[in-house]
Amino acid sequence: MSGQTLTDRIAAAQYSLTGSEVCRAVCKATTHEQTAPKKKHLEYLIQATQETNVNVPQMADTLIERAGNASWVVVFKALITTHHLMVHGNERFLQFLASRNTLFNLSNFLDRTGSHGLDMSTFIRRYSRYLNEKAFAYRQMSFDFGRVKKGSDGVMRTMSVEKLLKGMPTLQSQIDALLEFDVHPKDLNNGVINACFLLLFKDLIKLYACYNDGIINLLGKESPLNFTFMSRYLHHCLDG
C-alpha cells in the first residue's frame, strides 16, 4: 500500500478542524504508508515537546490512541514515533509516559490483513513490551539510561552500591526486553520495521555502555553489597 489512505486524510482533517496541529502531526506521522514516519513530522513533534504551551499529555494520548488501530502499519508507526520522542524529545514527554499506570497494551495484537500483517504483529508485541519497560525504568530510576552521561565520571560509574542494587536489575530488564525483539535480516523487509530496528540498535549501544559502567563501578568497590549483587546477577543469568 502506498500513499495516504482516505482514512488517514480524514483523521488529519478532524484534528485540523479542532485546531490541534500537534495531533494532526501525530496522524501524519502514523499513516498507512509502509514507510518510516516522515522526518518533517518527527521533527515537528520533537520541537513541540520543547514548547511550554503544548499539551504533552494530549500528544502522548493521541499516540496511544493511534497504537489502538487495527492496522499493523499504523500501530508500528505510532510506537516508532513514541520511541523517537522518548529519545529525542523534551524529557517531560518521557516523564508523562512513565507516570501512566498503563502505556501500551498490545500483548494480544494481531493483524491478519494485508501484506506482512502476521509477521509484523509479532514484532509489534515485542516492541511495545520494550517501550513499556523503558518507561518503567524511568519511573524506577527518575532518569533515562539512554540519556545519562557515560564514562569515568558518568552516572552509573559514580553511583553508590545501594543505588546500583536497584539500578542494575532495572537496566538488565530493559536490555532483556530489547533483545527479545529478536529480529533477523530476512525480517527487515520494509521501511517501518527498519526504522524501528535503527532506534533499538542505538538504544542497545547506550544501554550496554551504562551496564559496563555499572559493572566497573561494582568491581571497584569492596563492600558486602557488592557480593550480594553479583550473587543475584549470577542467579539471574542462570535462570535466564
PDB file of C-alpha atoms in Angstrom:
ATOM      1  CA  MET A   1       0.000   0.000   0.000  1.00  0.00           C
ATOM      2  CA  SER A   2       1.468   3.369  -0.945  1.00  0.00           C
ATOM      3  CA  GLY A   3       0.274   6.899  -0.274  1.00  0.00           C
ATOM      4  CA  GLN A   4      -2.050   8.131   2.438  1.00  0.00           C
ATOM      5  CA  THR A   5      -5.424   6.451   2.620  1.00  0.00           C
ATOM      6  CA  LEU A   6      -8.731   8.287   2.783  1.00  0.00           C
ATOM      7  CA  THR A   7      -8.894   7.287   6.460  1.00  0.00           C
ATOM      8  CA  ASP A   8      -5.527   8.994   7.067  1.00  0.00           C
ATOM      9  CA  ARG A   9      -6.715  12.194   5.428  1.00  0.00           C
ATOM     10  CA  ILE A  10      -9.987  12.237   7.350  1.00  0.00           C
ATOM     11  CA  ALA A  11      -8.211  11.694  10.677  1.00  0.00           C
ATOM     12  CA  ALA A  12      -5.775  14.538   9.987  1.00  0.00           C
ATOM     13  CA  ALA A  13      -8.619  16.802   8.847  1.00  0.00           C
ATOM     14  CA  GLN A  14     -10.594  16.154  12.031  1.00  0.00           C
ATOM     15  CA  TYR A  15      -7.715  17.410  14.157  1.00  0.00           C
ATOM     16  CA  SER A  16      -7.251  20.393  11.838  1.00  0.00           C
ATOM     17  CA  LEU A  17     -10.881  21.381  12.491  1.00  0.00           C
ATOM     18  CA  THR A  18     -10.361  21.187  16.264  1.00  0.00           C
ATOM     19  CA  GLY A  19      -7.236  23.320  15.977  1.00  0.00           C
ATOM     20  CA  SER A  20      -4.837  20.659  17.264  1.00  0.00           C
ATOM     21  CA  GLU A  21      -1.808  20.887  14.983  1.00  0.00           C
ATOM     22  CA  VAL A  22       0.163  18.538  17.224  1.00  0.00           C
ATOM     23  CA  CYS A  23      -2.451  15.794  16.969  1.00  0.00           C
ATOM     24  CA  ARG A  24      -2.639  16.390  13.230  1.00  0.00           C
ATOM     25  CA  ALA A  25       1.141  15.866  13.030  1.00  0.00           C
ATOM     26  CA  VAL A  26       0.768  12.631  15.017  1.00  0.00           C
ATOM     27  CA  CYS A  27      -1.770  11.402  12.444  1.00  0.00           C
ATOM     28  CA  LYS A  28       0.532  12.344   9.584  1.00  0.00           C
ATOM     29  CA  ALA A  29       3.444  10.506  11.222  1.00  0.00           C
ATOM     30  CA  THR A  30       1.326   7.371  11.631  1.00  0.00           C
ATOM     31  CA  THR A  31      -0.324   6.903   8.243  1.00  0.00           C
ATOM     32  CA  HIS A  32      -0.975   3.580   6.497  1.00  0.00           C
ATOM     33  CA  GLU A  33       2.027   4.067   4.197  1.00  0.00           C
ATOM     34  CA  GLN A  34       4.538   1.225   4.616  1.00  0.00           C
ATOM     35  CA  THR A  35       7.400   3.648   5.175  1.00  0.00           C
ATOM     36  CA  ALA A  36       9.071   5.096   8.236  1.00  0.00           C
ATOM     37  CA  PRO A  37       7.386   8.141   9.811  1.00  0.00           C
ATOM     38  CA  LYS A  38       8.434  11.172   7.782  1.00  0.00           C
ATOM     39  CA  LYS A  39      11.314  13.191   9.183  1.00  0.00           C
ATOM     40  CA  LYS A  40       9.453  16.510   8.927  1.00  0.00           C
ATOM     41  CA  HIS A  41       6.617  15.231  11.118  1.00  0.00           C
ATOM     42  CA  LEU A  42       9.005  13.766  13.694  1.00  0.00           C
ATOM     43  CA  GLU A  43      10.982  16.997  13.838  1.00  0.00           C
ATOM     44  CA  TYR A  44       7.776  18.996  14.294  1.00  0.00           C
ATOM     45  CA  LEU A  45       6.726  16.772  17.204  1.00  0.00           C
ATOM     46  CA  ILE A  46      10.183  16.917  18.793  1.00  0.00           C
ATOM     47  CA  GLN A  47      10.077  20.714  18.679  1.00  0.00           C
ATOM     48  CA  ALA A  48       6.539  20.654  20.071  1.00  0.00           C
ATOM     49  CA  THR A  49       7.722  18.842  23.203  1.00  0.00           C
ATOM     50  CA  GLN A  50      10.044  21.793  23.850  1.00  0.00           C
ATOM     51  CA  GLU A  51       7.215  24.341  23.776  1.00  0.00           C
ATOM     52  CA  THR A  52       5.696  25.183  27.161  1.00  0.00           C
ATOM     53  CA  ASN A  53       2.285  25.897  25.655  1.00  0.00           C
ATOM     54  CA  VAL A  54       1.977  22.454  24.015  1.00  0.00           C
ATOM     55  CA  ASN A  55      -0.225  19.875  25.704  1.00  0.00           C
ATOM     56  CA  VAL A  56       2.234  16.964  26.019  1.00  0.00           C
ATOM     57  CA  PRO A  57      -0.303  14.596  27.659  1.00  0.00           C
ATOM     58  CA  GLN A  58      -2.647  15.165  24.699  1.00  0.00           C
ATOM     59  CA  MET A  59       0.200  14.359  22.293  1.00  0.00           C
ATOM     60  CA  ALA A  60       1.027  11.155  24.169  1.00  0.00           C
ATOM     61  CA  ASP A  61      -2.627  10.154  24.436  1.00  0.00           C
ATOM     62  CA  THR A  62      -3.071  10.629  20.672  1.00  0.00           C
ATOM     63  CA  LEU A  63      -0.093   8.351  20.012  1.00  0.00           C
ATOM     64  CA  ILE A  64      -1.506   5.732  22.363  1.00  0.00           C
ATOM     65  CA  GLU A  65      -4.869   6.066  20.608  1.00  0.00           C
ATOM     66  CA  ARG A  66      -3.170   5.517  17.231  1.00  0.00           C
ATOM     67  CA  ALA A  67      -1.498   2.424  18.689  1.00  0.00           C
ATOM     68  CA  GLY A  68      -5.010   1.028  19.165  1.00  0.00           C
ATOM     69  CA  ASN A  69      -5.589   0.972  15.405  1.00  0.00           C
ATOM     70  CA  ALA A  70      -6.335  -2.330  13.644  1.00  0.00           C
ATOM     71  CA  SER A  71      -3.583  -1.846  11.041  1.00  0.00           C
ATOM     72  CA  TRP A  72      -0.093  -3.099  11.877  1.00  0.00           C
ATOM     73  CA  VAL A  73       1.397  -0.209   9.890  1.00  0.00           C
ATOM     74  CA  VAL A  74      -0.363   2.499  11.910  1.00  0.00           C
ATOM     75  CA  VAL A  75       0.371   0.763  15.221  1.00  0.00           C
ATOM     76  CA  PHE A  76       4.028   0.169  14.398  1.00  0.00           C
ATOM     77  CA  LYS A  77       4.494   3.790  13.314  1.00  0.00           C
ATOM     78  CA  ALA A  78       2.784   5.033  16.487  1.00  0.00           C
ATOM     79  CA  LEU A  79       5.289   3.007  18.534  1.00  0.00           C
ATOM     80  CA  ILE A  80       8.224   4.268  16.447  1.00  0.00           C
ATOM     81  CA  THR A  81       7.077   7.877  16.811  1.00  0.00           C
ATOM     82  CA  THR A  82       6.680   7.415  20.564  1.00  0.00           C
ATOM     83  CA  HIS A  83      10.147   5.851  20.802  1.00  0.00           C
ATOM     84  CA  HIS A  84      11.636   8.698  18.755  1.00  0.00           C
ATOM     85  CA  LEU A  85      10.129  11.277  21.110  1.00  0.00           C
ATOM     86  CA  MET A  86      11.288   9.326  24.174  1.00  0.00           C
ATOM     87  CA  VAL A  87      14.838   9.565  22.834  1.00  0.00           C
ATOM     88  CA  HIS A  88      14.920  12.998  21.185  1.00  0.00           C
ATOM     89  CA  GLY A  89      12.025  14.944  22.687  1.00  0.00           C
ATOM     90  CA  ASN A  90      11.916  17.012  25.838  1.00  0.00           C
ATOM     91  CA  GLU A  91      12.213  14.829  28.914  1.00  0.00           C
ATOM     92  CA  ARG A  92       8.762  15.856  30.104  1.00  0.00           C
ATOM     93  CA  PHE A  93       7.312  13.630  27.363  1.00  0.00           C
ATOM     94  CA  LEU A  94       9.044  10.601  28.874  1.00  0.00           C
ATOM     95  CA  GLN A  95       8.093  11.750  32.368  1.00  0.00           C
ATOM     96  CA  PHE A  96       4.436  11.750  31.399  1.00  0.00           C
ATOM     97  CA  LEU A  97       4.632   8.275  29.845  1.00  0.00           C
ATOM     98  CA  ALA A  98       6.350   6.965  32.969  1.00  0.00           C
ATOM     99  CA  SER A  99       3.631   8.454  35.176  1.00  0.00           C
ATOM    100  CA  ARG A 100       0.886   6.440  33.489  1.00  0.00           C
ATOM    101  CA  ASN A 101      -0.287   3.214  35.120  1.00  0.00           C
ATOM    102  CA  THR A 102      -0.543   1.591  31.691  1.00  0.00           C
ATOM    103  CA  LEU A 103       1.132   2.517  28.432  1.00  0.00           C
ATOM    104  CA  PHE A 104       0.804   0.099  25.523  1.00  0.00           C
ATOM    105  CA  ASN A 105      -1.444  -2.914  25.966  1.00  0.00           C
ATOM    106  CA  LEU A 106      -0.569  -4.817  22.795  1.00  0.00           C
ATOM    107  CA  SER A 107       0.339  -8.262  24.113  1.00  0.00           C
ATOM    108  CA  ASN A 108      -2.506  -9.766  22.055  1.00  0.00           C
ATOM    109  CA  PHE A 109      -2.203  -7.579  18.967  1.00  0.00           C
ATOM    110  CA  LEU A 110      -2.760  -9.422  15.685  1.00  0.00           C
ATOM    111  CA  ASP A 111      -3.367  -8.098  12.190  1.00  0.00           C
ATOM    112  CA  ARG A 112      -4.343 -10.833   9.737  1.00  0.00           C
ATOM    113  CA  THR A 113      -4.989  -8.425   6.873  1.00  0.00           C
ATOM    114  CA  GLY A 114      -2.645  -7.056   4.253  1.00  0.00           C
ATOM    115  CA  SER A 115       0.943  -7.926   3.475  1.00  0.00           C
ATOM    116  CA  HIS A 116       3.322  -8.678   6.353  1.00  0.00           C
ATOM    117  CA  GLY A 117       0.460  -8.461   8.869  1.00  0.00           C
ATOM    118  CA  LEU A 118       1.076 -11.678  10.793  1.00  0.00           C
ATOM    119  CA  ASP A 119       4.859 -11.348  10.874  1.00  0.00           C
ATOM    120  CA  MET A 120       4.853  -7.686  11.851  1.00  0.00           C
ATOM    121  CA  SER A 121       2.274  -8.290  14.587  1.00  0.00           C
ATOM    122  CA  THR A 122       4.842 -10.428  16.420  1.00  0.00           C
ATOM    123  CA  PHE A 123       7.388  -7.612  16.374  1.00  0.00           C
ATOM    124  CA  ILE A 124       4.778  -5.068  17.457  1.00  0.00           C
ATOM    125  CA  ARG A 125       4.016  -7.134  20.559  1.00  0.00           C
ATOM    126  CA  ARG A 126       7.729  -7.353  21.394  1.00  0.00           C
ATOM    127  CA  TYR A 127       8.402  -3.702  20.617  1.00  0.00           C
ATOM    128  CA  SER A 128       5.532  -2.472  22.800  1.00  0.00           C
ATOM    129  CA  ARG A 129       6.868  -4.542  25.683  1.00  0.00           C
ATOM    130  CA  TYR A 130      10.262  -2.883  25.316  1.00  0.00           C
ATOM    131  CA  LEU A 131       8.773   0.620  25.309  1.00  0.00           C
ATOM    132  CA  ASN A 132       6.736  -0.258  28.398  1.00  0.00           C
ATOM    133  CA  GLU A 133       9.940  -1.457  30.058  1.00  0.00           C
ATOM    134  CA  LYS A 134      11.769   1.723  29.023  1.00  0.00           C
ATOM    135  CA  ALA A 135       9.054   3.867  30.610  1.00  0.00           C
ATOM    136  CA  PHE A 136       9.023   1.664  33.736  1.00  0.00           C
ATOM    137  CA  ALA A 137      12.801   2.016  34.073  1.00  0.00           C
ATOM    138  CA  TYR A 138      12.421   5.786  34.036  1.00  0.00           C
ATOM    139  CA  ARG A 139       9.743   5.562  36.717  1.00  0.00           C
ATOM    140  CA  GLN A 140      12.056   3.426  38.869  1.00  0.00           C
ATOM    141  CA  MET A 141      15.220   5.482  38.410  1.00  0.00           C
ATOM    142  CA  SER A 142      13.912   9.010  37.624  1.00  0.00           C
ATOM    143  CA  PHE A 143      16.306   9.153  34.680  1.00  0.00           C
ATOM    144  CA  ASP A 144      16.662   7.545  31.264  1.00  0.00           C
ATOM    145  CA  PHE A 145      19.615   5.167  30.898  1.00  0.00           C
ATOM    146  CA  GLY A 146      19.966   6.292  27.297  1.00  0.00           C
ATOM    147  CA  ARG A 147      20.302   9.973  28.184  1.00  0.00           C
ATOM    148  CA  VAL A 148      22.668   9.887  31.161  1.00  0.00           C
ATOM    149  CA  LYS A 149      26.361  10.677  30.951  1.00  0.00           C
ATOM    150  CA  LYS A 150      28.637   7.688  30.339  1.00  0.00           C
ATOM    151  CA  GLY A 151      32.305   7.056  31.130  1.00  0.00           C
ATOM    152  CA  SER A 152      34.579   7.561  34.123  1.00  0.00           C
ATOM    153  CA  ASP A 153      32.503  10.393  35.610  1.00  0.00           C
ATOM    154  CA  GLY A 154      29.164   9.128  34.334  1.00  0.00           C
ATOM    155  CA  VAL A 155      26.054   8.364  36.378  1.00  0.00           C
ATOM    156  CA  MET A 156      26.484   4.588  36.599  1.00  0.00           C
ATOM    157  CA  ARG A 157      30.242   4.810  37.283  1.00  0.00           C
ATOM    158  CA  THR A 158      29.754   7.165  40.239  1.00  0.00           C
ATOM    159  CA  MET A 159      26.525   5.703  41.662  1.00  0.00           C
ATOM    160  CA  SER A 160      26.524   4.275  45.198  1.00  0.00           C
ATOM    161  CA  VAL A 161      26.360   0.499  45.588  1.00  0.00           C
ATOM    162  CA  GLU A 162      22.953   0.800  47.250  1.00  0.00           C
ATOM    163  CA  LYS A 163      21.551   2.579  44.195  1.00  0.00           C
ATOM    164  CA  LEU A 164      23.283   0.138  41.875  1.00  0.00           C
ATOM    165  CA  LEU A 165      21.442  -2.721  43.592  1.00  0.00           C
ATOM    166  CA  LYS A 166      18.248  -1.114  42.336  1.00  0.00           C
ATOM    167  CA  GLY A 167      19.575   0.262  39.064  1.00  0.00           C
ATOM    168  CA  MET A 168      21.404  -2.718  37.595  1.00  0.00           C
ATOM    169  CA  PRO A 169      18.458  -5.162  37.687  1.00  0.00           C
ATOM    170  CA  THR A 170      16.230  -2.432  36.219  1.00  0.00           C
ATOM    171  CA  LEU A 171      18.768  -1.860  33.453  1.00  0.00           C
ATOM    172  CA  GLN A 172      19.090  -5.610  32.884  1.00  0.00           C
ATOM    173  CA  SER A 173      15.318  -5.928  32.482  1.00  0.00           C
ATOM    174  CA  GLN A 174      15.307  -3.170  29.862  1.00  0.00           C
ATOM    175  CA  ILE A 175      18.163  -4.840  27.956  1.00  0.00           C
ATOM    176  CA  ASP A 176      16.382  -8.208  28.134  1.00  0.00           C
ATOM    177  CA  ALA A 177      13.179  -6.698  26.730  1.00  0.00           C
ATOM    178  CA  LEU A 178      15.128  -5.126  23.866  1.00  0.00           C
ATOM    179  CA  LEU A 179      16.959  -8.342  22.993  1.00  0.00           C
ATOM    180  CA  GLU A 180      13.652 -10.205  22.954  1.00  0.00           C
ATOM    181  CA  PHE A 181      12.771  -8.220  19.820  1.00  0.00           C
ATOM    182  CA  ASP A 182      14.956 -10.881  18.166  1.00  0.00           C
ATOM    183  CA  VAL A 183      14.815  -9.654  14.563  1.00  0.00           C
ATOM    184  CA  HIS A 184      16.735 -11.332  11.716  1.00  0.00           C
ATOM    185  CA  PRO A 185      17.961  -9.848   8.411  1.00  0.00           C
ATOM    186  CA  LYS A 186      15.166 -11.535   6.435  1.00  0.00           C
ATOM    187  CA  ASP A 187      12.604  -9.752   8.631  1.00  0.00           C
ATOM    188  CA  LEU A 188      13.928  -6.295   7.743  1.00  0.00           C
ATOM    189  CA  ASN A 189      11.857  -6.165   4.577  1.00  0.00           C
ATOM    190  CA  ASN A 190      10.042  -2.822   4.839  1.00  0.00           C
ATOM    191  CA  GLY A 191      10.739   0.749   5.862  1.00  0.00           C
ATOM    192  CA  VAL A 192       8.624   0.544   9.008  1.00  0.00           C
ATOM    193  CA  ILE A 193      10.481  -2.241  10.798  1.00  0.00           C
ATOM    194  CA  ASN A 194      13.800  -0.873   9.518  1.00  0.00           C
ATOM    195  CA  ALA A 195      13.116   2.429  11.313  1.00  0.00           C
ATOM    196  CA  CYS A 196      12.275   0.515  14.490  1.00  0.00           C
ATOM    197  CA  PHE A 197      15.442  -1.584  14.237  1.00  0.00           C
ATOM    198  CA  LEU A 198      17.632   1.512  13.936  1.00  0.00           C
ATOM    199  CA  LEU A 199      16.157   3.039  17.090  1.00  0.00           C
ATOM    200  CA  LEU A 200      16.580  -0.225  19.011  1.00  0.00           C
ATOM    201  CA  PHE A 201      20.167  -0.662  17.820  1.00  0.00           C
ATOM    202  CA  LYS A 202      21.106   2.825  19.029  1.00  0.00           C
ATOM    203  CA  ASP A 203      19.369   2.188  22.363  1.00  0.00           C
ATOM    204  CA  LEU A 204      21.258  -1.082  22.836  1.00  0.00           C
ATOM    205  CA  ILE A 205      24.647   0.610  22.406  1.00  0.00           C
ATOM    206  CA  LYS A 206      23.755   3.164  25.101  1.00  0.00           C
ATOM    207  CA  LEU A 207      22.317   0.545  27.461  1.00  0.00           C
ATOM    208  CA  TYR A 208      25.396  -1.655  27.215  1.00  0.00           C
ATOM    209  CA  ALA A 209      27.598   1.376  27.883  1.00  0.00           C
ATOM    210  CA  CYS A 210      25.598   2.034  31.072  1.00  0.00           C
ATOM    211  CA  TYR A 211      25.800  -1.623  32.055  1.00  0.00           C
ATOM    212  CA  ASN A 212      29.563  -1.655  31.515  1.00  0.00           C
ATOM    213  CA  ASP A 213      29.911   1.445  33.701  1.00  0.00           C
ATOM    214  CA  GLY A 214      27.819  -0.184  36.435  1.00  0.00           C
ATOM    215  CA  ILE A 215      29.881  -3.377  36.464  1.00  0.00           C
ATOM    216  CA  ILE A 216      33.154  -1.423  36.562  1.00  0.00           C
ATOM    217  CA  ASN A 217      31.761   0.598  39.469  1.00  0.00           C
ATOM    218  CA  LEU A 218      30.743  -2.529  41.376  1.00  0.00           C
ATOM    219  CA  LEU A 219      34.026  -4.322  40.809  1.00  0.00           C
ATOM    220  CA  GLY A 220      35.892  -1.280  42.070  1.00  0.00           C
ATOM    221  CA  LYS A 221      34.112  -1.251  45.426  1.00  0.00           C
ATOM    222  CA  GLU A 222      34.900  -3.504  48.353  1.00  0.00           C
ATOM    223  CA  SER A 223      31.554  -3.993  50.033  1.00  0.00           C
ATOM    224  CA  PRO A 224      29.371  -6.904  51.157  1.00  0.00           C
ATOM    225  CA  LEU A 225      26.653  -5.347  48.996  1.00  0.00           C
ATOM    226  CA  ASN A 226      28.921  -5.859  46.006  1.00  0.00           C
ATOM    227  CA  PHE A 227      28.979  -9.617  46.586  1.00  0.00           C
ATOM    228  CA  THR A 228      25.223  -9.602  47.237  1.00  0.00           C
ATOM    229  CA  PHE A 229      24.568  -8.027  43.880  1.00  0.00           C
ATOM    230  CA  MET A 230      26.998 -10.252  41.997  1.00  0.00           C
ATOM    231  CA  SER A 231      25.347 -13.294  43.562  1.00  0.00           C
ATOM    232  CA  ARG A 232      21.911 -12.084  42.463  1.00  0.00           C
ATOM    233  CA  TYR A 233      23.244 -11.303  38.996  1.00  0.00           C
ATOM    234  CA  LEU A 234      24.679 -14.810  38.601  1.00  0.00           C
ATOM    235  CA  HIS A 235      21.360 -16.308  39.650  1.00  0.00           C
ATOM    236  CA  HIS A 236      19.626 -14.080  37.099  1.00  0.00           C
ATOM    237  CA  CYS A 237      21.962 -15.291  34.341  1.00  0.00           C
ATOM    238  CA  LEU A 238      21.470 -18.945  35.312  1.00  0.00           C
ATOM    239  CA  ASP A 239      17.684 -18.546  35.466  1.00  0.00           C
ATOM    240  CA  GLY A 240      17.681 -16.773  32.092  1.00  0.00           C
TER     241      GLY A 240
END
